[in-house]
Structure formats: C-alpha cells, structure tokens
PDB file of C-alpha atoms and ligand atoms in Angstrom:
ATOM      1  CA  MET B   1      54.545 231.465 202.632  1.00  0.00           C
ATOM      2  CA  PRO B   2      55.283 227.398 203.517  1.00  0.00           C
ATOM      3  CA  MET B   3      59.364 227.231 203.482  1.00  0.00           C
ATOM      4  CA  VAL B   4      59.843 224.027 201.001  1.00  0.00           C
ATOM      5  CA  ALA B   5      56.641 224.172 198.807  1.00  0.00           C
ATOM      6  CA  GLY B   6      56.535 222.177 195.982  1.00  0.00           C
ATOM      7  CA  LYS B   7      60.022 220.623 196.551  1.00  0.00           C
ATOM      8  CA  VAL B   8      60.734 217.052 196.757  1.00  0.00           C
ATOM      9  CA  ALA B   9      62.299 216.635 200.105  1.00  0.00           C
ATOM     10  CA  LEU B  10      64.278 212.637 200.643  1.00  0.00           C
ATOM     11  CA  VAL B  11      65.291 211.781 204.460  1.00  0.00           C
ATOM     12  CA  THR B  12      66.595 208.542 205.263  1.00  0.00           C
ATOM     13  CA  GLY B  13      66.603 207.130 208.653  1.00  0.00           C
ATOM     14  CA  ALA B  14      63.027 208.624 209.026  1.00  0.00           C
ATOM     15  CA  GLY B  15      61.586 205.675 210.785  1.00  0.00           C
ATOM     16  CA  ALA B  16      62.431 207.265 213.975  1.00  0.00           C
ATOM     17  CA  GLY B  17      63.636 209.741 215.808  1.00  0.00           C
ATOM     18  CA  ILE B  18      64.901 213.176 214.216  1.00  0.00           C
ATOM     19  CA  GLY B  19      64.231 211.397 210.576  1.00  0.00           C
ATOM     20  CA  ARG B  20      60.469 211.009 211.588  1.00  0.00           C
ATOM     21  CA  ALA B  21      60.182 214.332 212.857  1.00  0.00           C
ATOM     22  CA  THR B  22      62.429 215.859 209.812  1.00  0.00           C
ATOM     23  CA  ALA B  23      60.181 213.877 207.702  1.00  0.00           C
ATOM     24  CA  LEU B  24      56.878 215.282 209.350  1.00  0.00           C
ATOM     25  CA  LYS B  25      58.634 219.281 209.224  1.00  0.00           C
ATOM     26  CA  PHE B  26      59.842 218.886 205.140  1.00  0.00           C
ATOM     27  CA  ALA B  27      55.241 217.907 204.549  1.00  0.00           C
ATOM     28  CA  ALA B  28      54.261 220.170 206.614  1.00  0.00           C
ATOM     29  CA  GLU B  29      55.921 222.969 205.570  1.00  0.00           C
ATOM     30  CA  GLY B  30      54.792 221.686 201.096  1.00  0.00           C
ATOM     31  CA  ALA B  31      57.134 219.437 200.283  1.00  0.00           C
ATOM     32  CA  LYS B  32      56.290 215.524 198.868  1.00  0.00           C
ATOM     33  CA  VAL B  33      58.794 213.402 201.161  1.00  0.00           C
ATOM     34  CA  VAL B  34      60.433 210.084 200.605  1.00  0.00           C
ATOM     35  CA  VAL B  35      61.171 208.373 203.632  1.00  0.00           C
ATOM     36  CA  SER B  36      63.661 205.894 203.367  1.00  0.00           C
ATOM     37  CA  ASP B  37      65.270 203.222 206.564  1.00  0.00           C
ATOM     38  CA  VAL B  38      65.765 200.138 206.842  1.00  0.00           C
ATOM     39  CA  ASN B  39      63.508 199.691 209.019  1.00  0.00           C
ATOM     40  CA  VAL B  40      60.050 199.180 207.029  1.00  0.00           C
ATOM     41  CA  GLU B  41      57.654 199.435 209.676  1.00  0.00           C
ATOM     42  CA  GLY B  42      58.797 202.685 211.021  1.00  0.00           C
ATOM     43  CA  GLY B  43      59.240 204.237 207.304  1.00  0.00           C
ATOM     44  CA  GLU B  44      56.234 203.173 206.714  1.00  0.00           C
ATOM     45  CA  GLU B  45      54.456 204.415 210.323  1.00  0.00           C
ATOM     46  CA  THR B  46      56.163 207.961 208.842  1.00  0.00           C
ATOM     47  CA  VAL B  47      54.547 207.912 206.150  1.00  0.00           C
ATOM     48  CA  ALA B  48      51.215 207.225 206.981  1.00  0.00           C
ATOM     49  CA  MET B  49      51.780 210.511 209.981  1.00  0.00           C
ATOM     50  CA  ILE B  50      52.501 212.324 206.609  1.00  0.00           C
ATOM     51  CA  GLY B  51      49.512 211.065 205.311  1.00  0.00           C
ATOM     52  CA  LYS B  52      47.318 212.185 208.759  1.00  0.00           C
ATOM     53  CA  ILE B  53      48.678 215.752 208.117  1.00  0.00           C
ATOM     54  CA  GLY B  54      47.433 216.035 204.463  1.00  0.00           C
ATOM     55  CA  GLY B  55      50.992 215.665 202.683  1.00  0.00           C
ATOM     56  CA  GLU B  56      52.279 213.559 200.231  1.00  0.00           C
ATOM     57  CA  ALA B  57      55.010 210.916 200.859  1.00  0.00           C
ATOM     58  CA  ILE B  58      56.524 207.444 199.550  1.00  0.00           C
ATOM     59  CA  PHE B  59      58.618 204.666 201.701  1.00  0.00           C
ATOM     60  CA  VAL B  60      61.633 203.694 200.214  1.00  0.00           C
ATOM     61  CA  ARG B  61      63.954 201.139 202.003  1.00  0.00           C
ATOM     62  CA  ALA B  62      67.437 201.712 201.854  1.00  0.00           C
ATOM     63  CA  ASP B  63      70.141 200.779 203.476  1.00  0.00           C
ATOM     64  CA  VAL B  64      72.653 203.587 203.079  1.00  0.00           C
ATOM     65  CA  SER B  65      76.134 201.583 203.679  1.00  0.00           C
ATOM     66  CA  SER B  66      75.126 199.651 199.955  1.00  0.00           C
ATOM     67  CA  SER B  67      76.075 201.781 197.083  1.00  0.00           C
ATOM     68  CA  LYS B  68      73.124 199.698 195.259  1.00  0.00           C
ATOM     69  CA  GLU B  69      70.269 200.301 197.673  1.00  0.00           C
ATOM     70  CA  VAL B  70      71.418 203.723 197.846  1.00  0.00           C
ATOM     71  CA  GLU B  71      72.062 204.552 193.587  1.00  0.00           C
ATOM     72  CA  HIS B  72      68.408 202.724 193.905  1.00  0.00           C
ATOM     73  CA  LEU B  73      66.324 204.689 196.142  1.00  0.00           C
ATOM     74  CA  ILE B  74      67.738 208.343 194.166  1.00  0.00           C
ATOM     75  CA  ILE B  75      66.073 205.928 191.189  1.00  0.00           C
ATOM     76  CA  LYS B  76      62.670 205.850 192.988  1.00  0.00           C
ATOM     77  CA  THR B  77      62.757 209.042 193.860  1.00  0.00           C
ATOM     78  CA  VAL B  78      62.636 210.483 190.633  1.00  0.00           C
ATOM     79  CA  GLU B  79      60.287 207.398 188.875  1.00  0.00           C
ATOM     80  CA  ALA B  80      57.661 208.928 192.061  1.00  0.00           C
ATOM     81  CA  TYR B  81      58.208 213.232 192.057  1.00  0.00           C
ATOM     82  CA  GLY B  82      60.406 213.592 188.613  1.00  0.00           C
ATOM     83  CA  ARG B  83      63.126 215.390 190.677  1.00  0.00           C
ATOM     84  CA  LEU B  84      65.153 215.908 194.020  1.00  0.00           C
ATOM     85  CA  ASP B  85      65.617 219.330 195.863  1.00  0.00           C
ATOM     86  CA  CYS B  86      66.509 218.816 199.516  1.00  0.00           C
ATOM     87  CA  ALA B  87      67.886 215.766 201.435  1.00  0.00           C
ATOM     88  CA  CYS B  88      68.962 215.117 204.898  1.00  0.00           C
ATOM     89  CA  ASN B  89      71.407 212.106 204.930  1.00  0.00           C
ATOM     90  CA  ASN B  90      70.504 211.401 208.922  1.00  0.00           C
ATOM     91  CA  ALA B  91      70.780 207.360 208.889  1.00  0.00           C
ATOM     92  CA  GLY B  92      72.952 206.553 211.575  1.00  0.00           C
ATOM     93  CA  VAL B  93      74.173 203.815 214.569  1.00  0.00           C
ATOM     94  CA  GLU B  94      75.729 204.703 217.910  1.00  0.00           C
ATOM     95  CA  GLY B  95      77.144 200.972 218.398  1.00  0.00           C
ATOM     96  CA  LYS B  96      79.301 200.314 221.961  1.00  0.00           C
ATOM     97  CA  ILE B  97      80.666 202.491 224.371  1.00  0.00           C
ATOM     98  CA  ALA B  98      84.590 201.491 224.947  1.00  0.00           C
ATOM     99  CA  PRO B  99      87.566 202.634 225.368  1.00  0.00           C
ATOM    100  CA  LEU B 100      89.710 202.834 222.329  1.00  0.00           C
ATOM    101  CA  ALA B 101      91.929 200.118 223.173  1.00  0.00           C
ATOM    102  CA  ASP B 102      88.517 197.837 224.070  1.00  0.00           C
ATOM    103  CA  GLN B 103      86.073 198.830 221.170  1.00  0.00           C
ATOM    104  CA  PRO B 104      86.093 195.524 218.627  1.00  0.00           C
ATOM    105  CA  ASP B 105      87.175 196.380 214.913  1.00  0.00           C
ATOM    106  CA  ASP B 106      83.525 195.466 213.941  1.00  0.00           C
ATOM    107  CA  ASN B 107      82.085 198.072 215.809  1.00  0.00           C
ATOM    108  CA  PHE B 108      84.376 200.308 214.043  1.00  0.00           C
ATOM    109  CA  ASP B 109      83.610 198.965 210.913  1.00  0.00           C
ATOM    110  CA  LEU B 110      79.832 199.354 211.395  1.00  0.00           C
ATOM    111  CA  ILE B 111      79.662 202.884 212.393  1.00  0.00           C
ATOM    112  CA  MET B 112      82.107 204.119 209.930  1.00  0.00           C
ATOM    113  CA  GLY B 113      80.058 202.384 207.083  1.00  0.00           C
ATOM    114  CA  VAL B 114      76.280 203.618 208.016  1.00  0.00           C
ATOM    115  CA  ASN B 115      77.708 207.185 209.575  1.00  0.00           C
ATOM    116  CA  ALA B 116      80.883 207.991 207.387  1.00  0.00           C
ATOM    117  CA  LYS B 117      80.427 205.733 203.879  1.00  0.00           C
ATOM    118  CA  GLY B 118      76.998 206.059 203.997  1.00  0.00           C
ATOM    119  CA  THR B 119      76.810 209.777 203.928  1.00  0.00           C
ATOM    120  CA  PHE B 120      79.422 209.850 201.173  1.00  0.00           C
ATOM    121  CA  LEU B 121      77.326 207.378 199.281  1.00  0.00           C
ATOM    122  CA  CYS B 122      74.644 209.548 199.880  1.00  0.00           C
ATOM    123  CA  LEU B 123      76.146 212.472 199.096  1.00  0.00           C
ATOM    124  CA  LYS B 124      77.020 210.493 195.917  1.00  0.00           C
ATOM    125  CA  ALA B 125      73.624 209.797 194.448  1.00  0.00           C
ATOM    126  CA  GLU B 126      72.114 212.745 195.455  1.00  0.00           C
ATOM    127  CA  ILE B 127      74.619 215.198 193.895  1.00  0.00           C
ATOM    128  CA  ALA B 128      74.647 213.313 190.967  1.00  0.00           C
ATOM    129  CA  GLN B 129      71.031 214.367 190.850  1.00  0.00           C
ATOM    130  CA  MET B 130      70.662 217.175 191.558  1.00  0.00           C
ATOM    131  CA  LEU B 131      73.296 218.343 189.224  1.00  0.00           C
ATOM    132  CA  LYS B 132      70.614 216.886 186.699  1.00  0.00           C
ATOM    133  CA  ASN B 133      67.816 219.304 188.104  1.00  0.00           C
ATOM    134  CA  GLY B 134      70.135 221.810 188.172  1.00  0.00           C
ATOM    135  CA  GLY B 135      70.982 222.138 191.681  1.00  0.00           C
ATOM    136  CA  GLY B 136      69.427 221.429 195.484  1.00  0.00           C
ATOM    137  CA  VAL B 137      70.404 221.820 198.895  1.00  0.00           C
ATOM    138  CA  ILE B 138      71.660 218.732 201.528  1.00  0.00           C
ATOM    139  CA  VAL B 139      71.792 218.941 204.932  1.00  0.00           C
ATOM    140  CA  ASN B 140      73.962 215.769 206.898  1.00  0.00           C
ATOM    141  CA  LEU B 141      73.280 214.793 210.494  1.00  0.00           C
ATOM    142  CA  ALA B 142      76.740 214.919 212.393  1.00  0.00           C
ATOM    143  CA  SER B 143      76.811 215.384 216.308  1.00  0.00           C
ATOM    144  CA  VAL B 144      78.617 217.499 218.887  1.00  0.00           C
ATOM    145  CA  ALA B 145      80.783 214.515 218.669  1.00  0.00           C
ATOM    146  CA  GLY B 146      81.659 215.973 215.106  1.00  0.00           C
ATOM    147  CA  LEU B 147      83.137 218.901 216.749  1.00  0.00           C
ATOM    148  CA  ILE B 148      84.524 217.481 219.756  1.00  0.00           C
ATOM    149  CA  GLY B 149      85.570 214.287 221.520  1.00  0.00           C
ATOM    150  CA  PHE B 150      83.761 211.825 223.857  1.00  0.00           C
ATOM    151  CA  PRO B 151      85.633 209.484 226.181  1.00  0.00           C
ATOM    152  CA  GLY B 152      84.234 205.605 225.046  1.00  0.00           C
ATOM    153  CA  LEU B 153      82.744 206.143 221.871  1.00  0.00           C
ATOM    154  CA  SER B 154      86.063 207.382 219.164  1.00  0.00           C
ATOM    155  CA  PRO B 155      84.252 205.418 216.073  1.00  0.00           C
ATOM    156  CA  TYR B 156      81.480 207.344 216.490  1.00  0.00           C
ATOM    157  CA  VAL B 157      83.286 210.565 216.986  1.00  0.00           C
ATOM    158  CA  ALA B 158      85.624 209.924 214.090  1.00  0.00           C
ATOM    159  CA  SER B 159      82.499 209.036 211.721  1.00  0.00           C
ATOM    160  CA  LYS B 160      80.944 212.431 212.380  1.00  0.00           C
ATOM    161  CA  HIS B 161      83.900 214.131 212.365  1.00  0.00           C
ATOM    162  CA  ALA B 162      84.414 212.956 208.660  1.00  0.00           C
ATOM    163  CA  VAL B 163      80.711 213.626 207.948  1.00  0.00           C
ATOM    164  CA  ASN B 164      81.629 217.359 208.530  1.00  0.00           C
ATOM    165  CA  GLY B 165      84.746 217.143 206.519  1.00  0.00           C
ATOM    166  CA  LEU B 166      82.672 215.489 204.114  1.00  0.00           C
ATOM    167  CA  THR B 167      79.869 218.608 204.039  1.00  0.00           C
ATOM    168  CA  LYS B 168      83.063 221.069 203.517  1.00  0.00           C
ATOM    169  CA  ASN B 169      84.483 219.671 201.017  1.00  0.00           C
ATOM    170  CA  ALA B 170      81.006 218.635 199.197  1.00  0.00           C
ATOM    171  CA  ALA B 171      79.872 222.590 199.716  1.00  0.00           C
ATOM    172  CA  LEU B 172      83.347 223.866 198.370  1.00  0.00           C
ATOM    173  CA  GLU B 173      82.918 221.030 195.110  1.00  0.00           C
ATOM    174  CA  TYR B 174      79.496 222.165 194.363  1.00  0.00           C
ATOM    175  CA  ALA B 175      79.350 225.843 195.278  1.00  0.00           C
ATOM    176  CA  LYS B 176      78.951 226.891 191.499  1.00  0.00           C
ATOM    177  CA  GLN B 177      76.632 224.478 190.243  1.00  0.00           C
ATOM    178  CA  GLY B 178      74.016 225.781 193.094  1.00  0.00           C
ATOM    179  CA  ILE B 179      74.045 223.009 195.582  1.00  0.00           C
ATOM    180  CA  ARG B 180      74.119 223.781 199.277  1.00  0.00           C
ATOM    181  CA  VAL B 181      75.441 221.469 201.681  1.00  0.00           C
ATOM    182  CA  ASN B 182      75.384 221.863 205.103  1.00  0.00           C
ATOM    183  CA  SER B 183      76.031 219.752 208.463  1.00  0.00           C
ATOM    184  CA  ILE B 184      74.108 219.717 211.970  1.00  0.00           C
ATOM    185  CA  CYS B 185      75.687 219.145 215.307  1.00  0.00           C
ATOM    186  CA  PRO B 186      73.214 217.930 217.353  1.00  0.00           C
ATOM    187  CA  GLY B 187      73.640 217.834 221.566  1.00  0.00           C
ATOM    188  CA  GLY B 188      71.621 215.308 223.530  1.00  0.00           C
ATOM    189  CA  ILE B 189      68.342 215.180 221.987  1.00  0.00           C
ATOM    190  CA  ASP B 190      65.491 212.891 223.009  1.00  0.00           C
ATOM    191  CA  THR B 191      65.849 209.734 221.141  1.00  0.00           C
ATOM    192  CA  ARG B 192      66.129 205.872 221.244  1.00  0.00           C
ATOM    193  CA  MET B 193      70.178 206.584 220.145  1.00  0.00           C
ATOM    194  CA  LEU B 194      70.152 208.662 223.612  1.00  0.00           C
ATOM    195  CA  ASP B 195      68.457 206.068 225.762  1.00  0.00           C
ATOM    196  CA  SER B 196      70.944 203.652 224.257  1.00  0.00           C
ATOM    197  CA  LEU B 197      74.263 206.077 225.123  1.00  0.00           C
ATOM    198  CA  ALA B 198      72.661 206.632 228.630  1.00  0.00           C
ATOM    199  CA  GLU B 199      71.913 202.672 229.731  1.00  0.00           C
ATOM    200  CA  GLN B 200      75.483 202.144 228.302  1.00  0.00           C
ATOM    201  CA  SER B 201      77.034 204.723 230.615  1.00  0.00           C
ATOM    202  CA  THR B 202      75.364 204.139 233.506  1.00  0.00           C
ATOM    203  CA  GLY B 203      74.617 200.332 233.683  1.00  0.00           C
ATOM    204  CA  GLY B 204      70.616 201.175 233.834  1.00  0.00           C
ATOM    205  CA  ALA B 205      71.192 203.800 237.498  1.00  0.00           C
ATOM    206  CA  GLN B 206      70.375 206.929 235.549  1.00  0.00           C
ATOM    207  CA  SER B 207      67.632 207.688 233.400  1.00  0.00           C
ATOM    208  CA  THR B 208      67.646 209.720 230.252  1.00  0.00           C
ATOM    209  CA  HIS B 209      67.016 212.810 231.442  1.00  0.00           C
ATOM    210  CA  GLU B 210      68.612 212.275 234.672  1.00  0.00           C
ATOM    211  CA  MET B 211      72.327 211.465 233.325  1.00  0.00           C
ATOM    212  CA  MET B 212      71.860 214.301 230.077  1.00  0.00           C
ATOM    213  CA  ASP B 213      69.677 216.901 231.297  1.00  0.00           C
ATOM    214  CA  PRO B 214      72.208 218.554 233.273  1.00  0.00           C
ATOM    215  CA  LEU B 215      75.459 218.381 230.755  1.00  0.00           C
ATOM    216  CA  HIS B 216      73.609 221.017 228.970  1.00  0.00           C
ATOM    217  CA  PRO B 217      73.403 224.353 229.740  1.00  0.00           C
ATOM    218  CA  ILE B 218      69.962 225.180 228.868  1.00  0.00           C
ATOM    219  CA  GLY B 219      69.123 222.312 231.371  1.00  0.00           C
ATOM    220  CA  ARG B 220      67.789 219.798 229.406  1.00  0.00           C
ATOM    221  CA  ILE B 221      68.129 217.482 226.543  1.00  0.00           C
ATOM    222  CA  GLY B 222      66.693 218.673 222.810  1.00  0.00           C
ATOM    223  CA  THR B 223      63.365 217.785 221.114  1.00  0.00           C
ATOM    224  CA  PRO B 224      63.637 216.216 217.552  1.00  0.00           C
ATOM    225  CA  GLU B 225      60.963 218.416 216.445  1.00  0.00           C
ATOM    226  CA  GLU B 226      63.495 221.028 217.508  1.00  0.00           C
ATOM    227  CA  VAL B 227      66.476 219.935 215.231  1.00  0.00           C
ATOM    228  CA  ALA B 228      63.738 219.508 212.250  1.00  0.00           C
ATOM    229  CA  GLU B 229      63.472 223.238 212.692  1.00  0.00           C
ATOM    230  CA  LEU B 230      66.788 224.129 211.551  1.00  0.00           C
ATOM    231  CA  ILE B 231      67.313 220.661 209.117  1.00  0.00           C
ATOM    232  CA  VAL B 232      64.277 221.993 207.270  1.00  0.00           C
ATOM    233  CA  TRP B 233      65.108 225.864 206.893  1.00  0.00           C
ATOM    234  CA  LEU B 234      68.582 224.764 205.993  1.00  0.00           C
ATOM    235  CA  CYS B 235      66.903 223.632 203.200  1.00  0.00           C
ATOM    236  CA  SER B 236      64.557 226.609 202.056  1.00  0.00           C
ATOM    237  CA  PRO B 237      65.472 229.149 199.924  1.00  0.00           C
ATOM    238  CA  ARG B 238      65.809 231.544 203.537  1.00  0.00           C
ATOM    239  CA  ALA B 239      69.529 230.191 203.783  1.00  0.00           C
ATOM    240  CA  SER B 240      70.559 230.926 200.507  1.00  0.00           C
ATOM    241  CA  PHE B 241      73.897 232.218 201.679  1.00  0.00           C
ATOM    242  CA  VAL B 242      74.280 229.718 204.288  1.00  0.00           C
ATOM    243  CA  THR B 243      76.935 226.193 202.648  1.00  0.00           C
ATOM    244  CA  GLY B 244      79.595 224.441 204.105  1.00  0.00           C
ATOM    245  CA  ALA B 245      78.895 224.936 207.566  1.00  0.00           C
ATOM    246  CA  ASN B 246      78.834 222.757 210.737  1.00  0.00           C
ATOM    247  CA  ILE B 247      75.921 223.574 213.023  1.00  0.00           C
ATOM    248  CA  PRO B 248      75.650 223.127 216.622  1.00  0.00           C
ATOM    249  CA  VAL B 249      71.849 222.670 217.833  1.00  0.00           C
ATOM    250  CA  ASP B 250      72.848 221.940 221.536  1.00  0.00           C
ATOM    251  CA  GLY B 251      71.720 224.099 224.116  1.00  0.00           C
ATOM    252  CA  GLY B 252      74.955 225.598 224.476  1.00  0.00           C
ATOM    253  CA  TYR B 253      76.772 221.710 224.799  1.00  0.00           C
ATOM    254  CA  VAL B 254      80.152 223.255 222.792  1.00  0.00           C
ATOM    255  CA  ALA B 255      79.947 226.282 223.642  1.00  0.00           C
ATOM    256  CA  GLN B 256      81.104 225.242 227.718  1.00  0.00           C
TER     257      GLN B 256
HETATM  258  P1  LIG K   1      68.215 209.501 216.443  1.00  0.00           P
HETATM  259  O1  LIG K   1      66.888 210.166 215.484  1.00  0.00           O
HETATM  260  O2  LIG K   1      68.584 210.301 217.530  1.00  0.00           O
HETATM  261  O3  LIG K   1      69.430 209.746 214.659  1.00  0.00           O
HETATM  262  P2  LIG K   1      67.639 207.089 215.916  1.00  0.00           P
HETATM  263  O4  LIG K   1      68.110 205.848 216.102  1.00  0.00           O
HETATM  264  O5  LIG K   1      66.055 206.968 216.643  1.00  0.00           O
HETATM  265  O6  LIG K   1      68.281 207.537 216.498  1.00  0.00           O
HETATM  266  O7  LIG K   1      67.583 206.440 214.079  1.00  0.00           O
HETATM  267  C1  LIG K   1      68.460 206.396 213.608  1.00  0.00           C
HETATM  268  C2  LIG K   1      68.123 205.870 212.105  1.00  0.00           C
HETATM  269  O8  LIG K   1      68.675 205.506 211.250  1.00  0.00           O
HETATM  270  C3  LIG K   1      66.582 204.903 212.756  1.00  0.00           C
HETATM  271  O9  LIG K   1      65.475 204.470 212.141  1.00  0.00           O
HETATM  272  C4  LIG K   1      67.627 203.685 211.973  1.00  0.00           C
HETATM  273  O10 LIG K   1      66.343 202.150 211.559  1.00  0.00           O
HETATM  274  C5  LIG K   1      68.288 204.059 210.943  1.00  0.00           C
HETATM  275  N1  LIG K   1      69.280 203.200 210.098  1.00  0.00           N
HETATM  276  C6  LIG K   1      70.247 202.434 211.098  1.00  0.00           C
HETATM  277  N2  LIG K   1      70.944 202.471 210.260  1.00  0.00           N
HETATM  278  C7  LIG K   1      70.524 202.682 209.558  1.00  0.00           C
HETATM  279  C8  LIG K   1      71.338 201.921 207.410  1.00  0.00           C
HETATM  280  N3  LIG K   1      72.234 201.285 207.491  1.00  0.00           N
HETATM  281  N4  LIG K   1      70.638 202.404 206.352  1.00  0.00           N
HETATM  282  C9  LIG K   1      69.389 203.287 206.458  1.00  0.00           C
HETATM  283  N5  LIG K   1      69.070 203.468 207.876  1.00  0.00           N
HETATM  284  C10 LIG K   1      69.373 203.195 209.121  1.00  0.00           C
END
C-alpha cells in the first residue's frame, strides 16, 4: 500500500537536492505533488521527473521569504488539487562561513529570512489551509545545526535552531486540531549545499566526500533519498503518534 495514496503534498525548494528527492518520493508513494522553488528550471525538471515515473505534479514558483508569494502558492495548490494534506518546508540557504564577529549583517538577514522567516510564513499559510480541510502533516527541514553549534556558521545555526523551535510550538498549538508538525535534522547530505560548505571550509583542498565522510560515524555522508524516506514516512498515517519531534537523520553525527 503506498504511504500517502491520494494525498496532496507541497514541497518547497523542490528544484534540487533533498526537496527534489522528497517530491519524487511523495509521487512514488501516491501523492499529487506541488513542486515549488525560486529556481524555475530546477522545479520544472522535478515535475518532468515525476511525470516519467507516472506521477502527477505541478510547478509553482515562490520565494518563501515573501508572505505574498507563499499565500499565492497555497492558493495555486488549492486551485489545482482542492486541498493540502502534507507539506515539506525544505527551501533553504547556507550563506557564508565566517566567525561571528566577521559575519556580514546581510548574510544574517538572508539566512534568517529564508530559513527561519520562510518556515514561519509557510507554517502560517499551510496551517490556515489545513484547518479548513480538517487536518494535515508538516515536516520542516532543520539540520544537525539546529541541535548543536558549528563554528563559522552562526547565522545558519541560529536559523535552524529557530526551525526546531517553530516546529515544537506549531505542534503544540495544533495537536488537537489534527495537524502534526515535526522537523528533521540531516547531517551531511550529498547536495549542492554540502559542496558549498566543504568548498568554503577547505578552499577546494579537499572534495566534499574527503572532508565530510569521516565526520559521520557511519563513515559516509547521506543521500537525498535517505532523507526523503523519513520525510514521507512522517507524513504518512504510519507516523500517527509522532509530533513536535526534531529527528536526526545523520549517520550518528549528533550521537558523538
Ligand atoms: P539541500 O537539498 O541540501 O537543502 P540545495 O541548495 O540543493 O540544498 O536545495 C535548496 C533549494 O532551495 C534549492 O533548489 C533552492 O533554489 C531553493 N531555495 C533557496 N532559497 C529559496 C527561497 N527563498 N524560496 C524558495 N526556494 C528557495
């Protein structure tokens, strides 16, 4: 039995990486998918990939840091598919690595604007719609950087701690109305974002795998598909008693 048969699922930042793998997994498990991103080309490519596996999807461009664009995204979702059952708030940016005293103010504003405020705006609009259709499930993308600190990444760490906090609050406030909200905390995952962090850390002296694999007890970084697996499971009825949780998917990273 597909995990989310007949459900309507929204994934932000679905033009690449974890978001794309999640959109594909939702489709493979029977959901109709709204693929959203600021990157039109990437988003449309994800929709085409879903078509190739026999799934149903539309693309809607939205910048999650804009309340107007997020509201428009939900309107388009309901116009296309009538409701919203599952949402994965994945859009995110990593920004520049620097010690806190050298962090440019605009880097902080950018990262908080997309990762923290973007998650807040998406939660608001998604919850408003889910209350109309009698419930739903939301998964926010935090990070191991939402659980512990990482030198050089203070704005990113602050933004991901904010995502974990918003997750707990939203879960508490809407538990009785049939809305579950969880976050997941990936370790190093094989995406463009990890390449950017590895490149900034080593100045290109080491590849992403050379730098990141040994940091994980399992001995390697993860794949976007391994993260998507957890997200779609959390959105399914199989996870009916899980809410308000910040769950690592990190090859043992935060257990160290
Ligand atoms: P990862 O998959 O590791 O989270 P990526 O950088 O590969 O990292 O994917 C993040 C996605 O989020 C990209 O497709 C990017 O275009 C998207 N994104 C970044 N900023 C925004 C934004 N403001 N609104 C919507 N999507 C965004």
